Coordinates of N, CA, C and O in Angstrom, one line a residue:
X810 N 50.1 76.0 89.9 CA 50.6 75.3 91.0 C 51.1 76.3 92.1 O 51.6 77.3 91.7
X811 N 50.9 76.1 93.6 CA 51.3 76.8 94.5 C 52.7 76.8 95.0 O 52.9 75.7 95.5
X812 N 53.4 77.2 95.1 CA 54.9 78.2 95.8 C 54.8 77.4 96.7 O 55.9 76.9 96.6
X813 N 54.2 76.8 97.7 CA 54.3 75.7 98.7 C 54.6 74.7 98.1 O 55.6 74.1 98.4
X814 N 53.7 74.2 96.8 CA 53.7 72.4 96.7 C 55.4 72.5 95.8 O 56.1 71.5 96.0
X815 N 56.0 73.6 94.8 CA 56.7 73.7 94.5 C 57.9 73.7 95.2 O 58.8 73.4 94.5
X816 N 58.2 74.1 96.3 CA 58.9 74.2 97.2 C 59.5 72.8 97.8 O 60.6 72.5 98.0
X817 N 58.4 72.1 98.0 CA 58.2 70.9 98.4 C 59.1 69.6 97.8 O 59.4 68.5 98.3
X818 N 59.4 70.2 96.3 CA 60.6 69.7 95.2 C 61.6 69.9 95.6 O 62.4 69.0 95.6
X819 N 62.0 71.3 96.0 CA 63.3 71.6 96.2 C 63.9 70.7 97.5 O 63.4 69.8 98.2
X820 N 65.6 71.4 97.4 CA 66.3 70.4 98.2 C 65.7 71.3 99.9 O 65.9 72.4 100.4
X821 N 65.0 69.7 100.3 CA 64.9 70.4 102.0 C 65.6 70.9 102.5 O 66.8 70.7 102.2
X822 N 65.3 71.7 103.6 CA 66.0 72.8 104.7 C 66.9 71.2 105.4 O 66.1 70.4 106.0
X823 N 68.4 70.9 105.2 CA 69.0 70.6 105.7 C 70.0 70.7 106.6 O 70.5 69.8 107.4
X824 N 70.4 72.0 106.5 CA 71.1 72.8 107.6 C 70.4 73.9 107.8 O 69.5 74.4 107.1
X825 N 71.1 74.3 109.3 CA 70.8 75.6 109.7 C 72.6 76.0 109.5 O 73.6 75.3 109.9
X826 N 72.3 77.3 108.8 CA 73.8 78.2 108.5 C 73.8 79.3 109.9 O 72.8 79.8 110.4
X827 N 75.1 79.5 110.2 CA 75.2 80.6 111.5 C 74.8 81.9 110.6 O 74.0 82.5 111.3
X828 N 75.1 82.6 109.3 CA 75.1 83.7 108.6 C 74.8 83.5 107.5 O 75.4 82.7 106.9
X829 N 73.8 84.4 106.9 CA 74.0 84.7 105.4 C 74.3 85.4 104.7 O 73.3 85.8 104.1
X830 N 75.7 86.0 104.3 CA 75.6 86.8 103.7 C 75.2 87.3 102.0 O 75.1 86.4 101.1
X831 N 74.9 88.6 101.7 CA 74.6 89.5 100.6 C 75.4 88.3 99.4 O 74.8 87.5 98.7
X832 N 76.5 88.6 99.7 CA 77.3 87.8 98.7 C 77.5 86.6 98.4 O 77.9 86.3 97.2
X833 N 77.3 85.8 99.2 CA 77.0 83.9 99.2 C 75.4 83.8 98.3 O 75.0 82.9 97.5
X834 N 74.5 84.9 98.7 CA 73.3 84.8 98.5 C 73.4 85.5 96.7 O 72.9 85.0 95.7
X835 N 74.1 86.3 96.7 CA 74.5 86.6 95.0 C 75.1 85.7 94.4 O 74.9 85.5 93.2
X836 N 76.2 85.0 95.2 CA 76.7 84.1 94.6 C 76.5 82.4 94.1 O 77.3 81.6 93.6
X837 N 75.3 82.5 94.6 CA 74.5 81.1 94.5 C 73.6 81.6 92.9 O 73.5 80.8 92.0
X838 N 73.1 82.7 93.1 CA 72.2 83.0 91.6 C 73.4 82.9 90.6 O 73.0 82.7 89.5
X839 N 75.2 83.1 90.8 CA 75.5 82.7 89.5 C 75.9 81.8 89.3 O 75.7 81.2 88.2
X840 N 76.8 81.2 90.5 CA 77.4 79.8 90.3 C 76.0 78.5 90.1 O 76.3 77.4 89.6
X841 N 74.7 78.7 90.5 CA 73.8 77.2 90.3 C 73.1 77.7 89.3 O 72.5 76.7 89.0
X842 N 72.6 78.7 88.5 CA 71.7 79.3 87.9 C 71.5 78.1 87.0 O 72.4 77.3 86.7
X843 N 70.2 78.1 86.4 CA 70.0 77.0 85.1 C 70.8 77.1 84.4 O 71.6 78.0 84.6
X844 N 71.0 76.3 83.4 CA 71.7 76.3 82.2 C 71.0 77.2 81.1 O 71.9 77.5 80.3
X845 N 70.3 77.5 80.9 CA 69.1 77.7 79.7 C 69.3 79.1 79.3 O 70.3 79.6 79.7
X846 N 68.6 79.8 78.8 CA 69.1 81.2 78.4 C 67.7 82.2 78.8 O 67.6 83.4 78.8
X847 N 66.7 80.9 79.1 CA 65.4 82.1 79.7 C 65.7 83.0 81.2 O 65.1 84.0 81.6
X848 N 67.0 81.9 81.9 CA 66.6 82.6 83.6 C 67.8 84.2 83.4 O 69.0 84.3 83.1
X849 N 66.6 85.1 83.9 CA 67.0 86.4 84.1 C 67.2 87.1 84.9 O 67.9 88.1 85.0
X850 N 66.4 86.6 85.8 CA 66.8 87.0 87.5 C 66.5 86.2 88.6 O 65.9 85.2 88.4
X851 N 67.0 86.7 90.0 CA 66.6 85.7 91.0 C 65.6 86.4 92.3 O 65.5 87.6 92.5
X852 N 65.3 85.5 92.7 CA 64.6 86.0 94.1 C 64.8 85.6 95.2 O 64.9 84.4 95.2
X853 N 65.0 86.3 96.5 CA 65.2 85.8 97.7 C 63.7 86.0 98.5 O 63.5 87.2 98.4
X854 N 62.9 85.5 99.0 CA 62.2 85.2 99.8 C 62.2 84.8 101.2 O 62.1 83.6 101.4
X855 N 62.2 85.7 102.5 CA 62.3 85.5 103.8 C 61.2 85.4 104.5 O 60.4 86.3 104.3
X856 N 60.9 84.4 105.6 CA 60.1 84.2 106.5 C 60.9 83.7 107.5 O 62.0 83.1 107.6
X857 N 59.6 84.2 108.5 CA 60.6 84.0 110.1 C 60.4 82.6 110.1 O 59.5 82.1 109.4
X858 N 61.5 81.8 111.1 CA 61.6 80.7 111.8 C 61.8 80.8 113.2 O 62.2 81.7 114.0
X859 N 61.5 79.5 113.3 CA 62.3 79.7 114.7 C 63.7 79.4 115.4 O 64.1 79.2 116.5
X860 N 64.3 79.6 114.0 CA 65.9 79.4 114.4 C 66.6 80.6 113.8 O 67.8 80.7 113.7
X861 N 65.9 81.4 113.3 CA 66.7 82.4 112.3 C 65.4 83.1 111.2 O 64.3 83.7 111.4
X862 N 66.0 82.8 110.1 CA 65.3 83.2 108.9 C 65.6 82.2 108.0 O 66.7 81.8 107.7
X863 N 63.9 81.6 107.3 CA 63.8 80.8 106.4 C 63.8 81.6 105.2 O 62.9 82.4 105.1
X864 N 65.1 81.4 104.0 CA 65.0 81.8 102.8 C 64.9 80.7 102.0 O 65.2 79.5 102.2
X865 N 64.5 81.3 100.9 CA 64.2 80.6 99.3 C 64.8 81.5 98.3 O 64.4 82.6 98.2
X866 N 65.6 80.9 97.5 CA 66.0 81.7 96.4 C 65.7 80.9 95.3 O 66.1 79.7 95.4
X867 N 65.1 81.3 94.1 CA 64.5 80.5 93.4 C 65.1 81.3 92.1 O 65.8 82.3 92.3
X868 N 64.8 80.8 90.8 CA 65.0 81.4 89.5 C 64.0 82.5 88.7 O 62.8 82.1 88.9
X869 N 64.0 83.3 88.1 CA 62.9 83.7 87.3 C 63.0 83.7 85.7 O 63.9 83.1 85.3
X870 N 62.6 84.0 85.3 CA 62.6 84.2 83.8 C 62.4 86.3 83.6 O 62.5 87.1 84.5
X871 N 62.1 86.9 82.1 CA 62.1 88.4 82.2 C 60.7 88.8 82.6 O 60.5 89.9 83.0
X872 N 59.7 87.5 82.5 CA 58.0 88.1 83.2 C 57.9 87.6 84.4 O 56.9 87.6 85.1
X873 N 59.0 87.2 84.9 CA 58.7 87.1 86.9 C 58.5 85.9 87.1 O 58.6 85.7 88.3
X874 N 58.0 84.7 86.4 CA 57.8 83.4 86.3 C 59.0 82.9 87.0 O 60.1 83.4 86.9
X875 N 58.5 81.9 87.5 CA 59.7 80.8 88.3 C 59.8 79.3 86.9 O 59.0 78.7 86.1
X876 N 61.3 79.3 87.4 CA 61.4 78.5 86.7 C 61.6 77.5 87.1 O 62.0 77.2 88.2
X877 N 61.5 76.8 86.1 CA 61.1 75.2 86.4 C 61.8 74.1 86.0 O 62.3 74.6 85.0
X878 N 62.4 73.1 86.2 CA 63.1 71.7 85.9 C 62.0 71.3 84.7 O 60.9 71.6 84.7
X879 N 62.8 70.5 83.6 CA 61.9 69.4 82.4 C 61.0 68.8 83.6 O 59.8 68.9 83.6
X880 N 61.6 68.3 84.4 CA 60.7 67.4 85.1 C 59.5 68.3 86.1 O 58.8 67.8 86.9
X881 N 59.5 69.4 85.7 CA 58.1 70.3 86.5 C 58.4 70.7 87.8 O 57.6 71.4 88.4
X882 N 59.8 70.0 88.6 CA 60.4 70.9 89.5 C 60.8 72.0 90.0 O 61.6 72.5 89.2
X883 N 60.7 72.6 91.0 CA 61.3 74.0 91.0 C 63.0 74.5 90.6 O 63.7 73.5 90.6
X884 N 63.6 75.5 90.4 CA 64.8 75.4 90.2 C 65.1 76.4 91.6 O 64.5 77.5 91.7
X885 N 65.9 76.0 92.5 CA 66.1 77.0 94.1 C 66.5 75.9 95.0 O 66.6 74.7 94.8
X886 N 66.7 76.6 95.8 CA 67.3 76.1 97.2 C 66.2 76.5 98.3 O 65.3 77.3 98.0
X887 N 66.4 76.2 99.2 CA 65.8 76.9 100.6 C 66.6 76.3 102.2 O 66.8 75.2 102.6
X888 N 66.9 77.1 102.5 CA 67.5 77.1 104.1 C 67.3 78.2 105.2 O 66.7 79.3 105.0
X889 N 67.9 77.7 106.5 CA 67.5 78.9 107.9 C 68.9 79.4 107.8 O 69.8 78.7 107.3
X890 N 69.0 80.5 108.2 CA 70.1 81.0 108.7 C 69.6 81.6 110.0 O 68.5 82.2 110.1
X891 N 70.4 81.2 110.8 CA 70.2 82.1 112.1 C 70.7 83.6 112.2 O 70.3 84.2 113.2
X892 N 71.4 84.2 111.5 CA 71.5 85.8 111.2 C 71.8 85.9 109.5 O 72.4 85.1 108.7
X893 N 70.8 87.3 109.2 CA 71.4 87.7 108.0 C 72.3 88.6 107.7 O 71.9 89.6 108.4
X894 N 73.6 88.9 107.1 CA 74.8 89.7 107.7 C 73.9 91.5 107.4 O 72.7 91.5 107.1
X895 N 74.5 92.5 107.6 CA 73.8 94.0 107.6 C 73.8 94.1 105.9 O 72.9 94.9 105.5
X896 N 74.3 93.7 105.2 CA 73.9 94.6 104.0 C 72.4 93.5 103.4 O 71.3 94.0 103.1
X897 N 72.8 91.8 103.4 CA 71.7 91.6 103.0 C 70.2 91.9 104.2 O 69.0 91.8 103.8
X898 N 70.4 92.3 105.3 CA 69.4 92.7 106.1 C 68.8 94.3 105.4 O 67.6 94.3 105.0
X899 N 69.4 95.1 105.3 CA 69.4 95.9 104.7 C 68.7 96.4 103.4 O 68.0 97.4 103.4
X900 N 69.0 95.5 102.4 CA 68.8 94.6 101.2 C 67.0 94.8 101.4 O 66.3 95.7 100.9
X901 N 66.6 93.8 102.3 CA 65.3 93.5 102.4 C 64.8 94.5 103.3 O 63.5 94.6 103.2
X902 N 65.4 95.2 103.9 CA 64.6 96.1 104.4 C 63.5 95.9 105.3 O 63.7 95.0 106.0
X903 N 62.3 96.5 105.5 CA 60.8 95.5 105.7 C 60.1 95.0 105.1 O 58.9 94.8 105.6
X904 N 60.7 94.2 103.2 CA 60.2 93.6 102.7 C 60.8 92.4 103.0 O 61.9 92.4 103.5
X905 N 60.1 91.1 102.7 CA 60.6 90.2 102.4 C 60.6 89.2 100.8 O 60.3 88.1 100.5
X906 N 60.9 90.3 100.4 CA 61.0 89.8 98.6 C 62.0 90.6 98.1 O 61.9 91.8 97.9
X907 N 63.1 90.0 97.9 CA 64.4 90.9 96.8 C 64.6 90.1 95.5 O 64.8 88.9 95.4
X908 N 64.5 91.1 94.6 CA 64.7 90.5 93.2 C 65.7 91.1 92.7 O 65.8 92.3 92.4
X909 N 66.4 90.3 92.6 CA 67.8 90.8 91.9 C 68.1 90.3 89.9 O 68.1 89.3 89.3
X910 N 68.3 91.5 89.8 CA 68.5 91.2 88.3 C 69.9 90.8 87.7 O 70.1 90.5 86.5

């Protein structure tokens, strides 16, 4: 299945946030993480918008696999922020993929 149509599960981009920072963004991988004992790390994913920056942070498992809801859902969020604060800017660098273990 494609990273788009999965995406498409998650909870839509409902707000635009003024900032994101490093730490709201770490702190969402602990406080919503699955319940289950496969998810091992997370990923942030950035693409431009036109109000900021569209991220996705989704779940992985230890082979990089996203994880999934019983119901074949994705497990993540996605929203814009119109700025990312300096360390998570930093963080990403000129990538736009951080995996945090």
């Amino acid at each position: 299945m494609q990273l788009q149509q999965l995406l498409q599960d998650i909870l839509r981009i409902s707000e635009i946030i003024p900032i994101m920072t490093y730490e709201s963004a770490i702190q969402y991988f602990v406080t919503d993480h699955p319940s289950d004992s496969i998810t091992k790390k997370g990923a942030i994913i950035r693409q431009i918008h036109p109000q900021g920056h569209h991220l996705v942070q989704v779940f992985l498992n230890a082979q990089n696999q996203l994880i999934l809801r019983p119901d074949g859902k994705l497990y993540g969020r996605q929203l814009v922020a119109r700025e990312l604060d300096k360390e998570l800017s930093d963080t990403f660098g000129d990538q736009d993929l951080i995996i945090v273990e």
